Amino acid sequence: MDLKILSLATDKTTDKLQEFLQTLKADDLASLLQNQAVKGRAVGTFLRAILKGSPCSEEDGALRRYKIYSCCIQLVESGDLQQDVASEIVGSLMLEAHHFPGPLLVDLANDFVGAIREDRLVNGKSLELLPIILTALATKKEVLACGKGDLNGEECKRQLIDTLCSVRWDQRYVTQLTSMFKDVRLTPEEMNLVVAKVLTMFSKLNLQEIPPLVYQLLVLSSKGSRRSVLDGIIAFFRELGKQHSREQNSDELSELIAAPADEFHHVEGTIILHIVFAIKLDCELGRELLKHLKAGQQGDPSKCLCPFSIALLLSLTRIQRFEDQVFDLLKTSVVKSFKDLQLLQGSKFLQTLVPQRTCVSTMILEVVKNSVHSWDHVTQGLIEFGFILMDSYGPKKILDGKAVEIGSSLSKMTNQHVCKLGANILLETFKIHEMIRQEILEQVLNRVVTRTSSPISHFLDLFSDIIMYAPLVLQSCSKVTETFDYLSFLPLQTVQGLLKAVQPLLKISMSMRDSLILVLRKAMFASQLDARKAAVAGFLLLLKNFKVLGSLPSSQCTQSIGVTQVHVDVHSRYSAVANETFCLEIIDSLKRCLGQQADIRLMLYEGFYDVLRRNSQLASSIMQTLFSQLKQFYEPEPDLLPPLKLGACVLTQGSQIFLQEPLDHLLSCIQHCLAWYKSRVVPLQQGEGEEEEEELYHELDDMLESITVRMIKSELEDFELDKSADFSQSTNVGIKNNICVCLIMGVCEVLMEYNFSISNFSKSKFEEILSLFTCYKKFSDILSEKAGKGKAKMASKASDSLLSMKFVSDLLTALFRDSIQSHEESLSILRSSSEFMHYAVNVALQKVQQLMRTGHVSGPDGQNPDKIFQNLCDITRVLLWRYTSIPTSVEESGKREKGKSISLLCLEGLQKTFSAVQQFYQPKVQQFFRSLDVMGTEEEEEAGVTVTQRASFQIRQFQRSLLNLLSSEEEDFNSKEALLLISVLSTLSKLLEPTSPQFVQMLSWTSKICKEYSREDASFCKSLMNLFFSLHVLYKSPVTLLRDLSQDIHGQLGDIDQDVEIEKTDHFAVVNLRTAAPTVCLIVLGQAEKVLEEVDWLITKIKGSVNQETLSDEMTPDASSQAVPPNLVIEKAIVMQLGTLVTFFHELVQTALPSGSCVDALLKDLSKIYSTLTAFVKYYLQVCQSPRGIPNTVEKLVKLSGSHLTPVCYSFISYVQNKSSNNPKCSEKEKAAVSTTMAKVLRETKPIPNLVFAIEQYEKFLIQLSKKSKVNLMQHMKLSTSRDFKIKGNVLDMVLREDGEDENEEGTASAHTQQDKEPAKKRRKKCLS
């Protein structure tokens, strides 16, 4: 039978074939076809023969064809056929499908929908036929019965797709169904339906089934709905990622979520590769991705950015055309995230409205962590991004050898955070990926070597962290060794940072150490001074870090190498003898430097003490070196005055004078080394010390004793200096004298410290100390009297005292706190000199200032943070006791002295120490406060007293002091002390927890001071108000405060209409006629601007969230529209803020403000509030179509702005423009000055035109909103006609004429006759210049 059908099919006509097929039953034909297919015998030919004999032009043929199609589909789905046979059948059916009549196509399509609905598909092979059927159906123009109605082919196709997307899809065929749609021509609506259906299927699939589905979906997205596809994929993985991070805490985990994390991240990586590949083929997809993520920045970034989307963006950087755009987007996101975080932290108002989201930086670091799962396509982007952040946001400028940030404090903090994030990205990537370690290291070192003119401390910190993580890995790194070759050409600061960073490597790698030594030896003989400095710095560092066996253990290590990976005992690897020989060789090399420039000698003297402390076995060699150096400048004759050869310390080269030997620093080094030797070595020797060493130390002691006695005896003439000597900076003699005086003062300081250290509270020694101070003071007075114009220069040079911080701490403790009876008599000698007491406190101030300026102090242990902290605690404790025990008022009433009183100096010191502790020792604040509490007990510590409680205790002491000060008479009010007290209170209040009762107490106390105490001191008022606002913003929004203050200012200064009498309010006594303007006025305007910035930020946020909702509504149109709008609370808060600010400005614009900064700031802020109001109106233009319409509160706000602000704004504009000519009380000169000021304001900033424009923009958008919302918002707005803000030439000419002393009347008249012509412009230019 099958052969007959095949033979009949070869005839030219199909009549016989049709007749034969009609004789067969459908079931027989089907079984025949099934047998042929199962046997695989030329089934394609047989099928084509049957189809040839079943033409669609005849009803029987069409029905037979339909049944054959149904039979074949079942055959293909049965799974009994071989793969190639099934493909041949499907291919044959596809070729003939378009011949079907419309109704049968509908039936066939419905069969497929039914099979999918009822899960009758076995392998889904037949689905390849469905797109052909749907495409053929769409071409049918006739009306077909489809579903419940009669539709044309295209409409039928739409309904079928709709039905297909509404039925349940078995998860086995989701990918095939998605793939099937790519061959169907879809309208945008149909495309959205399909995409939405596929995205809902994600959650029903196993994790491993998602990548192929995503691939098919991306192929499908080339037809449209690209953004929906990308958003759906990102949203799915964002939620999945969150669930994975929470899976530890969740008990009910689906099979999908229970997948192990590494499998999940591998799937993420595969999908990212699929998306990037799709973007390479379809650039529009990439553009849509960037558009989608950029749009998400305006609302809640965490809805768009997540670890998955960030990893996707970083992978996208491999496509060149998107690289810059992606990095810009990520940079913007990171900066915005940090700025938002800072804004939230600084405002309680915002914290209550906006929940704190996950920071973008956390997500990026999570991407770094996840990249361990074979995300090679992400790591390169991570490295580039890390370096981009460090390059773009690192410190920008070097000032006096220190990196300085430029810009506001907010942007400085943001830049530091962003730069730190870049470093963290690189460090964490370095830890995870071994393959790219070399690249990261090379890029870091390249920047260290090449960027000599810009700060690179952040790169050095990163380099140090990398080495601390993996010293054993890097010990043989050639790149580090290559970098040593550039040491001679690098700035000294960079060299020191670099060598400090490589210390762990030098400890474990002998070859690296040898390479460094070679480079340093070459540099020692270089012609450049900086190269020789680098060599000295390097050698000193080596001496500190290579311990000779037998040296005393040092508990004061400044650069301890806490590297857990290094399990190498240095002494077992390198013998102690080798180490000692190595160190002695270096000291021999350094001895040569004692004949070089003063800067190099200075480095040696400052470094030797640290070397000695770390390597006590080198003491003999170092002390011998210093002794030999001192002998060159010491006069051995006991009666010879002065005892030092100062002339030999100064070098004359041609016409220039230089300091050759920093003798004071040499003596300082010897003194500190001696003191250390006596305290640490002598007690342990037990009489076994070498005689030579003992003799050397005794000789040094004798020399210092002799120098002390002879310095006290020496007169000015002995030094060839007297009050008539030349000290000018313009002559050689003057420069030499200045250098000599500085050396003498330094020597006196060193000798004071030396004698105190050996005194054991001996009366004679304290008398010597006082005599040395008298000598020091004598020369100090000469300098201050004679230096003249060079005073500032010399003062800065002599500002760093040679006294060590430890000595200053001990001296202050002895002077102010020592109450031991046996010390009383000797200490009374020092205490009798108020000048010496002043000096001691002043030096303490200098040390703290130096710490804040440079991060360290001069002298021994000046680089050791722990020692500095201990000294800071001791100094603060003494100063605090002295200030609280003897108040300034008591001290000053006793005797009036020139300069600041000791109590005031103590207070200044306290202000600086509190700031320094917060700046450098934030983690140790608790310990710092404990050290101040002299009466503190262990029980108290165990009770767990918080930092807030300790800070509050200190605050109360200073509050009492300020209250006592304010209770005094106005003429006795000490403004300097009050300012310092406010500064101390500001610093301490930062340590209070804003939610604590102590913080509320501090705020209410400050409020009380502002309300009850009136002082006419503008600077005191400014600092007090700044403290008040800084506290208030952390408690609640300051808008009501601003309104009350504006009423007080209005009452004090009067109204712009002189006929109106203002009822004075007295909310705050601190506002009086002297302080109201410009002090308080500028402060409240600044605060109002900050509030407006916060409101602007909120408006931007809710606008963005509306855009995000609109987008999600478009993708999921069935979402409930009845939900409560999430922005309602924020909208109400914005209305409250703006409403109160309108009343605030209502008061200020009616105030008779003085010309200048107040008027300028007010005009700018008025423009700002109108811009904010306009932005708010624009927001309602977006949302007014929603069922809730325009809220009543917004209508009230518009009414308030129309009645209370706009009219008075125009009155204020007229007042500003006419002020200079309408002030009869002013003298002629005052009038001219006022008019010049006003002209300058009008010319430079054009605030009035800007304000008028802002008002008009506001009204313009109000009109639009009125039309759109059908609410008449303009009924409250009165359009003003006073818009003339031109500069009137004739008015300015009149002012000039009145002011001119010898103005030619004819010239002026001729100028007036040409007023309507071009010269008017020239005249204006002249009078405004």
PDB file of N, CA and C in Angstrom, residues 616-651:
ATOM      1  N   SER A 616      70.186  48.024  71.321  1.00  0.00           N
ATOM      2  CA  SER A 616      71.034  48.569  72.391  1.00  0.00           C
ATOM      3  C   SER A 616      72.498  48.150  72.241  1.00  0.00           C
ATOM      4  N   GLN A 617      72.780  47.066  71.503  1.00  0.00           N
ATOM      5  CA  GLN A 617      74.156  46.622  71.314  1.00  0.00           C
ATOM      6  C   GLN A 617      74.969  47.609  70.472  1.00  0.00           C
ATOM      7  N   LEU A 618      74.249  48.474  69.757  1.00  0.00           N
ATOM      8  CA  LEU A 618      74.954  49.460  68.916  1.00  0.00           C
ATOM      9  C   LEU A 618      75.247  50.745  69.691  1.00  0.00           C
ATOM     10  N   ALA A 619      74.886  50.771  70.969  1.00  0.00           N
ATOM     11  CA  ALA A 619      75.001  52.007  71.751  1.00  0.00           C
ATOM     12  C   ALA A 619      76.420  52.550  71.752  1.00  0.00           C
ATOM     13  N   SER A 620      77.392  51.660  71.982  1.00  0.00           N
ATOM     14  CA  SER A 620      78.787  52.112  72.089  1.00  0.00           C
ATOM     15  C   SER A 620      79.227  52.819  70.811  1.00  0.00           C
ATOM     16  N   SER A 621      78.933  52.196  69.684  1.00  0.00           N
ATOM     17  CA  SER A 621      79.356  52.766  68.398  1.00  0.00           C
ATOM     18  C   SER A 621      78.675  54.107  68.128  1.00  0.00           C
ATOM     19  N   ILE A 622      77.370  54.157  68.399  1.00  0.00           N
ATOM     20  CA  ILE A 622      76.617  55.396  68.136  1.00  0.00           C
ATOM     21  C   ILE A 622      77.079  56.519  69.061  1.00  0.00           C
ATOM     22  N   MET A 623      77.219  56.206  70.348  1.00  0.00           N
ATOM     23  CA  MET A 623      77.616  57.247  71.304  1.00  0.00           C
ATOM     24  C   MET A 623      79.027  57.761  71.015  1.00  0.00           C
ATOM     25  N   GLN A 624      79.904  56.880  70.585  1.00  0.00           N
ATOM     26  CA  GLN A 624      81.266  57.287  70.234  1.00  0.00           C
ATOM     27  C   GLN A 624      81.225  58.251  69.051  1.00  0.00           C
ATOM     28  N   THR A 625      80.361  57.926  68.081  1.00  0.00           N
ATOM     29  CA  THR A 625      80.210  58.797  66.896  1.00  0.00           C
ATOM     30  C   THR A 625      79.718  60.182  67.305  1.00  0.00           C
ATOM     31  N   LEU A 626      78.698  60.209  68.168  1.00  0.00           N
ATOM     32  CA  LEU A 626      78.133  61.493  68.592  1.00  0.00           C
ATOM     33  C   LEU A 626      79.143  62.274  69.442  1.00  0.00           C
ATOM     34  N   PHE A 627      79.879  61.562  70.261  1.00  0.00           N
ATOM     35  CA  PHE A 627      80.877  62.208  71.130  1.00  0.00           C
ATOM     36  C   PHE A 627      81.955  62.885  70.282  1.00  0.00           C
ATOM     37  N   SER A 628      82.426  62.152  69.257  1.00  0.00           N
ATOM     38  CA  SER A 628      83.456  62.720  68.371  1.00  0.00           C
ATOM     39  C   SER A 628      82.931  63.974  67.674  1.00  0.00           C
ATOM     40  N   GLN A 629      81.651  63.927  67.273  1.00  0.00           N
ATOM     41  CA  GLN A 629      81.069  65.077  66.581  1.00  0.00           C
ATOM     42  C   GLN A 629      80.962  66.278  67.513  1.00  0.00           C
ATOM     43  N   LEU A 630      80.573  66.026  68.761  1.00  0.00           N
ATOM     44  CA  LEU A 630      80.404  67.139  69.709  1.00  0.00           C
ATOM     45  C   LEU A 630      81.753  67.780  70.045  1.00  0.00           C
ATOM     46  N   LYS A 631      82.796  66.970  70.139  1.00  0.00           N
ATOM     47  CA  LYS A 631      84.117  67.496  70.507  1.00  0.00           C
ATOM     48  C   LYS A 631      84.602  68.562  69.531  1.00  0.00           C
ATOM     49  N   GLN A 632      84.144  68.458  68.270  1.00  0.00           N
ATOM     50  CA  GLN A 632      84.567  69.459  67.263  1.00  0.00           C
ATOM     51  C   GLN A 632      84.057  70.854  67.612  1.00  0.00           C
ATOM     52  N   PHE A 633      82.958  70.931  68.359  1.00  0.00           N
ATOM     53  CA  PHE A 633      82.336  72.233  68.625  1.00  0.00           C
ATOM     54  C   PHE A 633      82.366  72.609  70.110  1.00  0.00           C
ATOM     55  N   TYR A 634      83.080  71.800  70.903  1.00  0.00           N
ATOM     56  CA  TYR A 634      83.108  72.026  72.353  1.00  0.00           C
ATOM     57  C   TYR A 634      84.430  72.680  72.752  1.00  0.00           C
ATOM     58  N   GLU A 635      84.330  73.701  73.612  1.00  0.00           N
ATOM     59  CA  GLU A 635      85.529  74.359  74.139  1.00  0.00           C
ATOM     60  C   GLU A 635      85.943  73.635  75.427  1.00  0.00           C
ATOM     61  N   PRO A 636      87.079  72.908  75.410  1.00  0.00           N
ATOM     62  CA  PRO A 636      87.428  72.096  76.601  1.00  0.00           C
ATOM     63  C   PRO A 636      87.854  72.923  77.806  1.00  0.00           C
ATOM     64  N   GLU A 637      88.345  74.158  77.571  1.00  0.00           N
ATOM     65  CA  GLU A 637      88.796  74.992  78.705  1.00  0.00           C
ATOM     66  C   GLU A 637      87.606  75.299  79.607  1.00  0.00           C
ATOM     67  N   PRO A 638      87.693  74.977  80.902  1.00  0.00           N
ATOM     68  CA  PRO A 638      86.525  75.131  81.797  1.00  0.00           C
ATOM     69  C   PRO A 638      86.116  76.587  82.037  1.00  0.00           C
ATOM     70  N   ASP A 639      87.025  77.530  81.811  1.00  0.00           N
ATOM     71  CA  ASP A 639      86.682  78.936  82.096  1.00  0.00           C
ATOM     72  C   ASP A 639      86.361  79.720  80.833  1.00  0.00           C
ATOM     73  N   LEU A 640      86.445  79.070  79.694  1.00  0.00           N
ATOM     74  CA  LEU A 640      86.251  79.790  78.428  1.00  0.00           C
ATOM     75  C   LEU A 640      84.758  79.962  78.157  1.00  0.00           C
ATOM     76  N   LEU A 641      84.337  81.186  77.841  1.00  0.00           N
ATOM     77  CA  LEU A 641      82.943  81.480  77.509  1.00  0.00           C
ATOM     78  C   LEU A 641      82.858  81.983  76.066  1.00  0.00           C
ATOM     79  N   PRO A 642      81.873  81.612  75.307  1.00  0.00           N
ATOM     80  CA  PRO A 642      80.861  80.588  75.595  1.00  0.00           C
ATOM     81  C   PRO A 642      81.465  79.193  75.424  1.00  0.00           C
ATOM     82  N   PRO A 643      80.777  78.155  75.920  1.00  0.00           N
ATOM     83  CA  PRO A 643      81.374  76.807  75.916  1.00  0.00           C
ATOM     84  C   PRO A 643      81.328  76.122  74.547  1.00  0.00           C
ATOM     85  N   LEU A 644      80.652  76.716  73.569  1.00  0.00           N
ATOM     86  CA  LEU A 644      80.486  76.077  72.257  1.00  0.00           C
ATOM     87  C   LEU A 644      80.979  76.987  71.148  1.00  0.00           C
ATOM     88  N   LYS A 645      81.558  76.378  70.116  1.00  0.00           N
ATOM     89  CA  LYS A 645      82.061  77.153  68.967  1.00  0.00           C
ATOM     90  C   LYS A 645      80.908  77.379  67.974  1.00  0.00           C
ATOM     91  N   LEU A 646      80.144  78.426  68.229  1.00  0.00           N
ATOM     92  CA  LEU A 646      78.962  78.671  67.381  1.00  0.00           C
ATOM     93  C   LEU A 646      79.364  79.100  65.978  1.00  0.00           C
ATOM     94  N   GLY A 647      80.493  79.783  65.885  1.00  0.00           N
ATOM     95  CA  GLY A 647      80.950  80.252  64.568  1.00  0.00           C
ATOM     96  C   GLY A 647      81.184  79.096  63.618  1.00  0.00           C
ATOM     97  N   ALA A 648      81.659  77.960  64.154  1.00  0.00           N
ATOM     98  CA  ALA A 648      81.953  76.803  63.299  1.00  0.00           C
ATOM     99  C   ALA A 648      80.681  76.126  62.793  1.00  0.00           C
ATOM    100  N   CYS A 649      79.561  76.465  63.401  1.00  0.00           N
ATOM    101  CA  CYS A 649      78.280  75.848  62.991  1.00  0.00           C
ATOM    102  C   CYS A 649      77.683  76.544  61.778  1.00  0.00           C
ATOM    103  N   VAL A 650      78.245  77.702  61.441  1.00  0.00           N
ATOM    104  CA  VAL A 650      77.692  78.476  60.320  1.00  0.00           C
ATOM    105  C   VAL A 650      78.693  78.474  59.183  1.00  0.00           C
ATOM    106  N   LEU A 651      78.221  78.281  57.971  1.00  0.00           N
ATOM    107  CA  LEU A 651      79.098  78.186  56.799  1.00  0.00           C
ATOM    108  C   LEU A 651      78.793  79.343  55.849  1.00  0.00           C
TER     109      LEU A 651
END
